[in-house]
Amino acid sequence: MNKFIHFLQTFSHLSQEAIAAVEQKLNYHSLPKNHELVSDTSKCNSIYFIEQGVARQLYYKESKEITDWFGFEGSVIGPVVRGYQPKNGPYSIQLLENTKLISIHFDDLQALFDRFHEIERVGRILAVHAIVVLQKRLDSIQFETAAERYENLLKEYPAITQRVPLGYIASYLGITQVTLSRIRADH
Amino acid sequence: MNKFIHFLQTFSHLSQEAIAAVEQKLNYHSLPKNHELVSDTSKCNSIYFIEQGVARQLYYKESKEITDWFGFEGSVIGPVVRGYQPKNGPYSIQLLENTKLISIHFDDLQALFDRFHEIERVGRILAVHAIVVLQKRLDSIQFETAAERYENLLKEYPAITQRVPLGYIASYLGITQVTLSRIRADH
DNA sequence: CGCCGAGTTGAACTGAATCAAGAAACGTGG
DNA sequence: CCACGTTTCTTGATTCAGTTCAACTCGGCG
């Protein structure tokens, strides 16, 4: 069974007809470590579901690299948010391991929203989930110390340190590499 | 013309039929300054559109009051986000002026989503807009100094200092009242 | 072998919090 | 309409988490 379809179904039930329509529009990719999935906002017009591997979304702020998001297996990555904010510089999505992805083009998604009320519903519920995730991240940046944020990240993704370089994790947590290194030293 | 319906239409077109169905479910309120609109998450099951006035959403974190959001005329306020996070303590919505509101109950909204694909669509687009707003706020907390955040808030709502006490603004910006006072002193 | 990126460690600095005490504004009752 | 108490705002001194700059270590790879 297609894992992406299964992922969508966890948000709201889909009919066989809707599932078949989605499946027709999916694209499958198997790409090597360090592949640059997207190199610029203007060119990115798909969302990606990660079947296997890790991807990292990043952008540049005053010529410094900011890691915005990690995508692990079973989650979605793509310019859902920053795509709407053109003032931000170009960003990209990099693969940190050999990765299997399933993508769907925005135009196809829009057409599916038009055709199927039930798919529009999944889209709405997904957006609300994203709101909750973002709100949690906002709270964590606003109220938790750097050490607490790191602890919580480890709770959620215990293997992250084996899969993602320290500097990327630090940037995701909104701190410098140096600070994260010190946090780890105080085991 | 109902301002709330007009607000919804800015996100996606609605048929006369859908508009009529929404209008049937709206409730109108005219409430005084300092009224406690909602006093606990568990009891709040509506979203509120502000026709006139200012409302403020807040919750308690370690017995300190956190101002989460301001609702000015033309915008929506309600437990859209924190309602999904029961671990947060009770929160409430207070009116900072005499305020005219239009509310709709979650159950009614859900029923409208079921009946009208086009309303579900407005719901999805609204959720995506909320994502963009939250992402901007996250960026501002993560990268801007307290002074920059205050500057930007003033740009967006020049009259806010006349309508909202300093302490609430500070809490919304994620800083203390003391710090905001100092920022203002350095004109 | 020597270089290079990733991570660690030290010293100095800074933005904002905290604690604490005043000053100004506000509202409620006499 | 004034007097008093309470809330709101300002200002000063101190502390702290995290940044910056810089030097150094370690492992891998051409």
GROMACS .gro file of N, CA, C and O (backbone and C1' of nucleotides) in nm, chain A residues 145-146 175-176 179 182, chain D residues 17-22:
model
   66
  145THR      N    1   1.469   2.714   2.714
  145THR     CA    2   1.611   2.743   2.695
  145THR      C    3   1.662   2.654   2.583
  145THR      O    4   1.598   2.556   2.544
  146ALA      N    5   1.781   2.688   2.534
  146ALA     CA    6   1.842   2.611   2.426
  146ALA      C    7   1.855   2.464   2.467
  146ALA      O    8   1.827   2.374   2.388
  175ILE      N    9   1.996   2.826   1.757
  175ILE     CA   10   2.115   2.859   1.835
  175ILE      C   11   2.239   2.837   1.749
  175ILE      O   12   2.230   2.785   1.638
  176THR      N   13   2.355   2.876   1.801
  176THR     CA   14   2.477   2.853   1.725
  176THR      C   15   2.531   2.713   1.754
  176THR      O   16   2.501   2.654   1.856
  179THR      N   17   2.706   2.692   2.088
  179THR     CA   18   2.621   2.675   2.204
  179THR      C   19   2.574   2.530   2.215
  179THR      O   20   2.575   2.471   2.324
  182ARG      N   21   2.840   2.310   2.356
  182ARG     CA   22   2.851   2.326   2.502
  182ARG      C   23   2.739   2.253   2.575
  182ARG      O   24   2.760   2.190   2.679
  421DA       P   25   2.188   3.098   3.299
  421DA     O5'   26   2.121   3.075   3.155
  421DA     C5'   27   2.000   3.142   3.121
  421DA     C4'   28   2.003   3.179   2.974
  421DA     C3'   29   2.061   3.072   2.882
  421DA     O3'   30   1.980   3.067   2.767
  421DA     C1'   31   2.188   3.272   2.860
  422DG       P   32   2.005   2.960   2.654
  422DG     O5'   33   2.092   3.041   2.548
  422DG     C5'   34   2.034   3.154   2.482
  422DG     C4'   35   2.143   3.227   2.407
  422DG     C3'   36   2.226   3.140   2.312
  422DG     O3'   37   2.221   3.198   2.183
  422DG     C1'   38   2.365   3.276   2.443
  423DT       P   39   2.311   3.153   2.058
  423DT     O5'   40   2.404   3.279   2.032
  423DT     C5'   41   2.345   3.409   2.026
  423DT     C4'   42   2.453   3.512   1.998
  423DT     C3'   43   2.543   3.477   1.880
  423DT     O3'   44   2.552   3.589   1.793
  423DT     C1'   45   2.674   3.515   2.076
  424DT       P   46   2.628   3.577   1.654
  424DT     O5'   47   2.777   3.624   1.686
  424DT     C5'   48   2.800   3.747   1.754
  424DT     C4'   49   2.948   3.762   1.782
  424DT     C3'   50   3.040   3.716   1.667
  424DT     O3'   51   3.130   3.822   1.639
  424DT     C1'   52   3.108   3.620   1.872
  425DC       P   53   3.220   3.821   1.505
  425DC     O5'   54   3.365   3.788   1.563
  425DC     C5'   55   3.410   3.853   1.680
  425DC     C4'   56   3.536   3.788   1.733
  425DC     C3'   57   3.627   3.730   1.624
  425DC     O3'   58   3.761   3.768   1.654
  425DC     C1'   59   3.582   3.566   1.786
  426DA       P   60   3.881   3.738   1.553
  426DA     O5'   61   3.961   3.623   1.629
  426DA     C5'   62   3.966   3.622   1.771
  426DA     C4'   63   4.023   3.491   1.817
  426DA     C3'   64   4.109   3.417   1.713
  426DA     O3'   65   4.228   3.371   1.774
  426DA     C1'   66   3.946   3.272   1.800
   0.00000   0.00000   0.00000
